Short mmCIF file of C-alpha atoms in Angstrom, two decimals:
data_model
loop_
_atom_site.label_atom_id
_atom_site.label_comp_id
_atom_site.label_asym_id
_atom_site.label_seq_id
_atom_site.Cartn_x
_atom_site.Cartn_y
_atom_site.Cartn_z
CA UNK A 50 36.88 0.97 -11.92
CA UNK A 51 35.86 -1.88 -14.24
CA UNK A 52 32.65 -3.39 -12.84
CA UNK A 53 30.81 -6.49 -14.01
CA UNK A 54 27.19 -6.84 -12.86
CA UNK A 55 25.19 -10.05 -13.29
CA UNK A 56 21.39 -10.23 -13.24
CA UNK A 57 19.85 -13.71 -12.88
CA UNK A 58 16.45 -12.82 -14.35
CA UNK A 59 15.51 -12.23 -17.96
CA UNK A 60 15.58 -8.70 -19.34
CA UNK A 61 12.78 -9.75 -21.68
CA UNK A 62 10.35 -9.61 -18.71
CA UNK A 63 10.16 -6.54 -16.44
CA UNK A 64 10.94 -7.05 -12.77
CA UNK A 65 12.23 -5.39 -9.63
CA UNK A 66 15.70 -6.95 -9.70
CA UNK A 67 16.12 -6.08 -13.38
CA UNK A 68 15.14 -2.46 -12.70
CA UNK A 69 17.55 -2.32 -9.75
CA UNK A 70 20.42 -3.60 -11.91
CA UNK A 71 19.74 -1.09 -14.68
CA UNK A 72 19.47 1.85 -12.29
CA UNK A 73 22.62 0.86 -10.41
CA UNK A 74 24.58 0.40 -13.64
CA UNK A 75 23.53 3.82 -14.93
CA UNK A 76 24.34 5.47 -11.60
CA UNK A 77 27.81 3.92 -11.60
CA UNK A 78 28.38 4.96 -15.21
CA UNK A 79 27.27 8.46 -14.26
CA UNK A 80 29.94 8.45 -11.54
CA UNK A 81 32.61 7.69 -14.16
CA UNK A 82 33.01 3.90 -13.91
CA UNK A 83 33.08 1.29 -16.69
CA UNK A 84 30.16 -1.10 -16.31
CA UNK A 85 29.05 -4.21 -18.19
CA UNK A 86 25.86 -6.08 -17.29
CA UNK A 87 25.26 -9.74 -18.17
CA UNK A 88 21.66 -10.94 -18.17
CA UNK A 89 19.42 -13.54 -19.80
CA UNK A 90 17.84 -12.04 -22.93
CA UNK A 91 17.25 -12.88 -26.58
CA UNK A 92 20.04 -11.75 -28.86
CA UNK A 93 17.68 -9.43 -30.73
CA UNK A 94 16.11 -7.89 -27.62
CA UNK A 95 16.34 -4.08 -27.36
CA UNK A 96 18.87 -3.59 -24.56
CA UNK A 97 20.91 -0.70 -23.16
CA UNK A 98 24.39 -0.54 -24.70
CA UNK A 99 26.06 -1.73 -21.49
CA UNK A 100 23.97 -4.95 -21.29
CA UNK A 101 25.27 -8.19 -22.80
CA UNK A 102 22.59 -10.75 -23.71
CA UNK A 103 23.36 -14.25 -22.43
CA UNK A 104 20.67 -15.99 -24.44
CA UNK A 105 17.03 -16.88 -23.99
CA UNK A 106 15.82 -17.72 -20.49
CA UNK A 107 13.51 -20.56 -19.53
CA UNK A 108 10.71 -20.39 -16.94
CA UNK A 109 11.34 -22.16 -13.64
CA UNK A 110 8.93 -22.40 -10.68
CA UNK A 111 10.93 -20.79 -7.91
CA UNK A 112 10.20 -19.33 -4.47
CA UNK A 113 6.43 -19.30 -4.98
CA UNK A 114 6.62 -17.65 -8.38
CA UNK A 115 8.03 -18.28 -11.85
CA UNK A 116 11.54 -17.02 -12.57
CA UNK A 117 12.92 -16.80 -16.10
CA UNK A 118 16.51 -17.94 -15.72
CA UNK A 119 19.47 -19.28 -17.73
CA UNK A 120 21.53 -22.26 -16.58
CA UNK A 121 23.57 -25.14 -17.98
CA UNK A 122 26.76 -25.70 -20.01
CA UNK A 123 26.00 -23.13 -22.73
CA UNK A 124 25.23 -20.44 -20.16
CA UNK A 125 28.35 -21.37 -18.20
CA UNK A 126 30.53 -20.91 -21.28
CA UNK A 127 28.97 -17.51 -21.98
CA UNK A 128 29.50 -16.38 -18.41
CA UNK A 129 33.13 -17.48 -18.40
CA UNK A 130 33.79 -15.76 -21.76
CA UNK A 131 32.18 -12.50 -20.54
CA UNK A 132 34.25 -12.52 -17.33
CA UNK A 133 37.50 -13.19 -19.21
CA UNK A 134 36.85 -10.42 -21.72
CA UNK A 135 35.73 -7.95 -19.07
CA UNK A 136 38.82 -8.25 -16.86
CA UNK A 137 36.73 -6.69 -14.07
CA UNK A 138 38.11 -5.17 -10.90
CA UNK A 139 35.04 -6.47 -9.10
CA UNK A 140 32.12 -8.74 -9.98
CA UNK A 141 28.71 -7.83 -8.54
CA UNK A 142 26.13 -10.62 -8.68
CA UNK A 143 22.47 -10.33 -7.73
CA UNK A 144 20.54 -13.18 -6.07
CA UNK A 145 23.43 -15.69 -6.43
CA UNK A 146 21.40 -18.48 -4.80
CA UNK A 147 18.99 -18.48 -7.73
CA UNK A 148 20.05 -21.21 -10.20
CA UNK A 149 20.91 -18.82 -13.01
CA UNK A 150 23.71 -16.61 -14.35
CA UNK A 151 24.63 -15.09 -10.98
CA UNK A 152 25.38 -18.47 -9.46
CA UNK A 153 27.42 -19.44 -12.52
CA UNK A 154 29.33 -16.16 -12.36
CA UNK A 155 30.34 -16.78 -8.75
CA UNK A 156 31.59 -20.24 -9.68
CA UNK A 157 33.58 -18.85 -12.61
CA UNK A 158 34.93 -15.76 -10.85
CA UNK A 159 38.63 -15.30 -10.20
CA UNK A 160 38.59 -12.05 -8.26
CA UNK A 161 36.51 -10.21 -5.66
CA UNK A 162 32.78 -10.99 -5.73
CA UNK A 163 30.09 -8.84 -4.15
CA UNK A 164 26.63 -10.43 -3.82
CA UNK A 165 23.34 -8.59 -3.35
CA UNK A 166 20.35 -10.37 -1.82
CA UNK A 167 16.96 -8.87 -2.63
CA UNK A 168 14.48 -11.34 -1.17
CA UNK A 169 13.86 -12.64 2.32
CA UNK A 170 13.57 -16.26 1.23
CA UNK A 171 14.39 -18.94 3.81
CA UNK A 172 13.09 -22.13 2.19
CA UNK A 173 13.04 -23.52 -1.32
CA UNK A 174 13.01 -26.98 -2.86
CA UNK A 175 15.79 -25.93 -5.20
CA UNK A 176 17.89 -24.62 -2.32
CA UNK A 177 17.27 -27.75 -0.26
CA UNK A 178 18.37 -29.95 -3.14
CA UNK A 179 21.59 -28.02 -3.73
CA UNK A 180 22.96 -27.25 -0.27
CA UNK A 181 26.48 -28.37 -1.19
CA UNK A 182 26.61 -26.10 -4.22
CA UNK A 183 25.14 -23.19 -2.27
CA UNK A 184 27.78 -23.53 0.44
CA UNK A 185 30.47 -23.21 -2.21
CA UNK A 186 28.71 -20.19 -3.72
CA UNK A 187 28.47 -18.44 -0.36
CA UNK A 188 32.09 -19.21 0.49
CA UNK A 189 33.25 -17.65 -2.77
CA UNK A 190 31.52 -14.31 -2.18
CA UNK A 191 33.86 -11.68 -0.77
CA UNK A 192 31.17 -9.30 0.51
CA UNK A 193 27.39 -9.31 0.79
CA UNK A 194 24.73 -6.62 0.48
CA UNK A 195 21.11 -6.93 1.63
CA UNK A 196 18.52 -4.46 0.33
CA UNK A 197 16.48 -4.54 3.54
CA UNK A 198 16.68 -5.37 7.22
CA UNK A 199 14.58 -8.50 6.59
CA UNK A 200 16.89 -9.70 3.82
CA UNK A 201 19.87 -9.04 6.11
CA UNK A 202 18.19 -11.01 8.90
CA UNK A 203 17.98 -14.02 6.59
CA UNK A 204 21.72 -13.71 5.94
CA UNK A 205 22.52 -13.71 9.63
CA UNK A 206 20.10 -16.41 10.75
CA UNK A 207 20.00 -18.82 7.80
CA UNK A 208 23.10 -18.30 5.67
CA UNK A 209 25.81 -18.08 8.32
CA UNK A 210 26.96 -14.60 7.53
CA UNK A 211 26.26 -10.92 7.74
CA UNK A 212 25.60 -8.35 5.07
CA UNK A 213 25.80 -4.60 4.64
CA UNK A 214 22.28 -3.17 4.43
CA UNK A 215 22.02 -0.87 1.40
CA UNK A 216 18.48 -0.11 0.24
CA UNK A 217 17.08 -0.04 -3.26
CA UNK A 218 17.59 3.32 -4.89
CA UNK A 219 15.30 5.60 -6.81
CA UNK A 220 16.27 8.05 -9.54
CA UNK A 221 14.74 11.10 -7.91
CA UNK A 222 15.33 13.34 -10.94
CA UNK A 223 13.15 11.05 -13.07
CA UNK A 224 10.16 11.46 -10.75
CA UNK A 225 10.53 15.03 -9.54
CA UNK A 226 8.65 17.82 -11.30
CA UNK A 227 6.74 15.63 -13.75
CA UNK A 228 3.32 16.65 -15.01
CA UNK A 229 0.28 14.59 -13.97
CA UNK A 230 -1.83 12.77 -16.55
CA UNK A 231 -4.41 14.97 -18.32
CA UNK A 232 -7.39 15.66 -16.08
CA UNK A 233 -5.71 14.46 -12.89
CA UNK A 234 -5.61 14.73 -9.91
CA UNK A 235 -8.58 17.14 -9.87
CA UNK A 236 -10.01 19.13 -6.97
CA UNK A 237 -9.47 18.21 -3.34
CA UNK A 238 -10.95 19.97 -0.33
CA UNK A 239 -12.81 19.35 2.93
CA UNK A 240 -15.65 16.92 2.27
CA UNK A 241 -15.39 17.19 -1.51
CA UNK A 242 -13.08 15.43 -3.93
CA UNK A 243 -9.65 13.90 -3.91
CA UNK A 244 -7.88 11.17 -5.86
CA UNK A 245 -6.46 7.95 -4.43
CA UNK A 246 -3.89 5.84 -6.25
CA UNK A 247 -2.88 2.17 -6.26
CA UNK A 248 -0.19 0.52 -8.39
CA UNK A 249 0.27 -3.24 -8.39
CA UNK A 250 -1.42 -6.58 -8.94
CA UNK A 251 -4.88 -5.97 -7.45
CA UNK A 252 -5.68 -9.72 -7.49
CA UNK A 253 -2.68 -10.65 -5.32
CA UNK A 254 -3.87 -10.99 -1.69
CA UNK A 255 -0.74 -9.60 -0.05
CA UNK A 256 -1.04 -6.35 -2.02
CA UNK A 257 -4.15 -5.66 0.07
CA UNK A 258 -6.32 -4.06 -2.61
CA UNK A 259 -9.63 -5.18 -0.97
CA UNK A 260 -8.68 -3.08 2.07
CA UNK A 261 -8.39 0.02 -0.10
CA UNK A 262 -11.55 -0.92 -1.99
CA UNK A 263 -13.56 -1.21 1.25
CA UNK A 264 -12.26 2.15 2.48
CA UNK A 265 -13.09 3.78 -0.87
CA UNK A 266 -16.60 2.31 -1.01
CA UNK A 267 -17.31 3.54 2.53
CA UNK A 268 -15.87 6.98 1.88
CA UNK A 269 -17.22 7.68 -1.63
CA UNK A 270 -20.87 8.47 -0.66
CA UNK A 271 -19.63 11.25 1.61
CA UNK A 272 -17.20 12.71 -0.96
CA UNK A 273 -18.97 13.15 -4.31
CA UNK A 274 -15.75 13.95 -6.17
CA UNK A 275 -13.62 11.13 -4.78
CA UNK A 276 -11.86 9.07 -7.48
CA UNK A 277 -9.59 6.02 -7.55
CA UNK A 278 -6.79 5.56 -10.09
CA UNK A 279 -5.51 1.98 -10.43
CA UNK A 280 -2.53 0.76 -12.47
CA UNK A 281 -1.02 -2.68 -12.86
CA UNK A 282 -1.67 -6.07 -14.43
CA UNK A 283 -5.12 -7.63 -14.41
CA UNK A 284 -8.45 -7.67 -16.20
CA UNK A 285 -10.50 -4.47 -16.28
CA UNK A 286 -13.80 -6.27 -15.75
CA UNK A 287 -12.42 -8.17 -12.77
CA UNK A 288 -11.48 -4.87 -11.17
CA UNK A 289 -14.82 -3.14 -11.77
CA UNK A 290 -16.76 -6.19 -10.54
CA UNK A 291 -15.37 -5.49 -7.07
CA UNK A 292 -17.24 -2.16 -6.84
CA UNK A 293 -20.94 -1.28 -6.60
CA UNK A 294 -22.36 -0.31 -9.99
CA UNK A 295 -22.93 3.26 -8.87
CA UNK A 296 -19.23 3.81 -8.08
CA UNK A 297 -17.59 2.20 -11.11
CA UNK A 298 -17.49 5.46 -13.08
CA UNK A 299 -15.30 6.89 -10.30
CA UNK A 300 -12.69 4.14 -10.72
CA UNK A 301 -10.18 4.42 -13.57
CA UNK A 302 -8.00 1.46 -14.58
CA UNK A 303 -4.84 2.23 -16.55
CA UNK A 304 -3.63 -1.36 -16.89
CA UNK A 305 0.09 -1.95 -17.07
CA UNK A 306 1.97 1.34 -16.96
CA UNK A 307 5.39 1.51 -18.65
CA UNK A 308 8.25 2.51 -16.34
CA UNK A 309 8.59 5.76 -18.28
CA UNK A 310 4.97 6.69 -17.42
CA UNK A 311 5.00 5.62 -13.77
CA UNK A 312 6.14 9.07 -12.47
CA UNK A 313 3.15 10.76 -14.15
CA UNK A 314 0.76 8.18 -12.72
CA UNK A 315 2.08 8.74 -9.20
CA UNK A 316 1.91 12.52 -9.65
CA UNK A 317 -1.75 12.21 -10.70
CA UNK A 318 -3.10 11.38 -7.23
CA UNK A 319 -3.42 13.28 -3.97
CA UNK A 320 -2.72 10.19 -1.89
CA UNK A 321 -0.83 7.09 -2.93
CA UNK A 322 -2.14 4.13 -0.90
CA UNK A 323 -0.09 1.00 -0.14
CA UNK A 324 -2.46 -1.34 1.76
CA UNK A 325 -0.12 -4.35 1.59
CA UNK A 326 -0.64 -7.05 4.21
CA UNK A 327 2.84 -8.63 4.31
CA UNK A 328 5.70 -10.17 2.37
CA UNK A 329 7.39 -6.84 1.64
CA UNK A 330 11.14 -6.65 2.28
CA UNK A 331 11.50 -3.01 1.25
CA UNK A 332 8.82 -0.81 -0.35
CA UNK A 333 10.18 0.47 -3.64
CA UNK A 334 6.88 1.99 -4.74
CA UNK A 335 6.87 4.17 -1.60
CA UNK A 336 10.21 5.75 -2.47
CA UNK A 337 8.96 6.36 -6.02
CA UNK A 338 5.80 8.04 -4.75
CA UNK A 339 7.86 10.20 -2.38
CA UNK A 340 10.16 11.16 -5.25
CA UNK A 341 7.09 12.19 -7.28
CA UNK A 342 6.03 14.50 -4.47
CA UNK A 343 2.92 12.48 -3.62
CA UNK A 344 1.64 11.99 -0.08
CA UNK A 345 1.85 8.33 0.97
CA UNK A 346 -0.57 6.33 3.12
CA UNK A 347 0.73 2.85 3.92
CA UNK A 348 0.02 -0.13 6.12
CA UNK A 349 2.21 -0.36 9.19
CA UNK A 350 4.56 -3.05 7.91
CA UNK A 351 8.11 -2.99 9.22
CA UNK A 352 9.54 -2.44 5.74
CA UNK A 353 7.15 0.46 5.05
CA UNK A 354 7.76 1.99 8.46
CA UNK A 355 11.49 2.05 7.75
CA UNK A 356 11.03 3.74 4.37
CA UNK A 357 8.63 6.33 5.83
CA UNK A 358 10.90 7.08 8.79
CA UNK A 359 8.43 5.77 11.34
CA UNK A 360 5.55 7.80 9.88
CA UNK A 361 7.36 11.11 9.59
CA UNK A 362 7.36 10.96 5.78
CA UNK A 363 3.97 9.30 5.28
CA UNK A 364 0.84 8.26 7.15
CA UNK A 365 0.82 4.72 8.56
CA UNK A 366 -2.33 2.79 9.48
CA UNK A 367 -2.80 -0.60 11.19
CA UNK A 368 -2.23 -3.36 8.65
CA UNK A 369 -5.47 -4.84 7.30
CA UNK A 370 -7.74 -2.26 8.97
CA UNK A 371 -10.02 -0.71 6.33
CA UNK A 372 -11.78 1.47 8.93
CA UNK A 373 -8.49 2.96 10.10
CA UNK A 374 -7.49 3.52 6.48
CA UNK A 375 -10.75 5.35 5.79
CA UNK A 376 -10.10 7.62 8.79
CA UNK A 377 -6.55 8.37 7.61
CA UNK A 378 -7.74 9.13 4.08
CA UNK A 379 -10.48 11.47 5.33
CA UNK A 380 -8.08 13.41 7.55
CA UNK A 381 -5.49 13.85 4.84
CA UNK A 382 -7.91 14.70 2.04
CA UNK A 383 -9.45 17.37 4.28
CA UNK A 384 -6.12 18.85 5.37
CA UNK A 385 -3.84 20.23 2.65
CA UNK A 386 -1.37 21.52 5.24
CA UNK A 387 -0.91 18.05 6.71
CA UNK A 388 -0.36 16.61 3.25
CA UNK A 389 2.21 19.33 2.52
CA UNK A 390 4.06 18.62 5.79
CA UNK A 391 4.30 14.91 5.03
CA UNK A 392 5.46 15.65 1.49
CA UNK A 393 8.17 18.02 2.74
CA UNK A 394 9.49 15.33 5.08
CA UNK A 395 9.24 12.85 2.24
CA UNK A 396 11.51 15.04 0.11
CA UNK A 397 14.18 14.89 2.81
CA UNK A 398 13.84 11.14 3.33
CA UNK A 399 13.88 10.17 -0.34
CA UNK A 400 17.09 12.14 -0.90
CA UNK A 401 18.86 9.36 0.99
CA UNK A 402 17.51 6.82 -1.51
CA UNK A 403 18.66 8.74 -4.59
CA UNK A 404 20.69 6.41 -6.80
CA UNK A 405 23.93 8.46 -6.83
CA UNK A 406 23.88 8.34 -3.01
CA UNK A 407 23.13 4.60 -2.94
CA UNK A 408 25.72 3.88 -5.65
CA UNK A 409 28.46 5.53 -3.61
CA UNK A 410 27.64 3.22 -0.71
CA UNK A 411 27.87 0.24 -3.08
CA UNK A 412 31.26 1.51 -4.27
CA UNK A 413 32.48 1.45 -0.67
CA UNK A 414 31.61 -2.25 -0.52
CA UNK A 415 33.45 -2.82 -3.82
CA UNK A 416 36.56 -1.12 -2.43
CA UNK A 417 36.44 -3.23 0.73
CA UNK A 418 36.05 -6.43 -1.32
CA UNK A 419 39.00 -5.52 -3.54
CA UNK A 420 41.13 -4.72 -0.51
CA UNK A 421 40.11 -8.01 1.16
CA UNK A 422 41.27 -10.11 -1.80
CA UNK A 423 44.42 -8.00 -2.28
CA UNK A 424 44.59 -8.92 -5.97
CA UNK A 425 44.67 -12.67 -5.28
CA UNK A 426 43.22 -14.99 -7.95
CA UNK A 427 40.75 -17.54 -6.60
CA UNK A 428 41.51 -21.20 -7.30
CA UNK A 429 39.20 -22.29 -10.11
CA UNK A 430 40.18 -25.96 -10.35
CA UNK A 431 36.88 -27.35 -9.02
CA UNK A 432 34.91 -25.29 -11.56
CA UNK A 433 36.79 -26.87 -14.41
CA UNK A 434 36.00 -30.31 -13.00
CA UNK A 435 32.29 -29.50 -12.54
#
């Protein structure tokens, strides 16, 4: 099958959607399909051989953040040229309601279009100002995928349509069996040591880092060997300023960790802690920690509960409750058998998120979209007039 995939966000800046697109493309290629990915990127950017650069992106305040997107007549011409040259059996666009390449690809498409929605966004100034255009975009999608139940709920309640729920995938083989970082995770036993891990933007309130910090500070005096390993963006001094002076030497900050090193970071802790307080539509980091064979402790968000199979594959604690988190951490650090049982269940659960498994489910949607269009070419007259 000839598959064209469009990413709306720049490949010059790392991000969850970009990682999803790359992993899906490589899984589909591994299954024997021909794949081309179109994405905003500088012409001289180092890109995988299957990625076509659509030119430099520009920053745009969007959905409470800043998205680096590509839009306008030049981008439209590049999209149309890529589609014509690709002669794809199916076009798979990601976040088509973002004013970028995915939206343009839908408007230029002449065959079946599958759209994946990653976020659970319901309101946006940009969306409000372009309702007419968005209606056309939605009408021209043949099939829709949502990466989470929350994203699917938005489809049903706000966008007048359903979607097949297919989760984000994880390349299990990339995480399994990796070696931890030198000197980690160290000893762990009843009342002694143990290493906790956190990966993310520790300054972002919804990531819930202060909840983990409070639990660590309360627990550390009773466990002389307890350590905390933190990775992600942010200033080192800002992180250490959150801890009492006597505990700072037990906190290690790695800074931004390249994707290639993330498996080793996750393997370097006894417990990976996700204290997030909300705004999560899936929980990608949880599947990655499970794939690395690390025991997960997470706040009881709906998205996290779904990934952890209701607590069978990881320990859940009441969202925002640092005391409950401290209790959960103590129990698990003191009980290697309980950690092993959770990890064993995690191995079973994460197998369902392995990219080859997820990619086959995506292929089923492609086949349905192709069958639904039955080879018909979509009228493109209005695009030429736009």
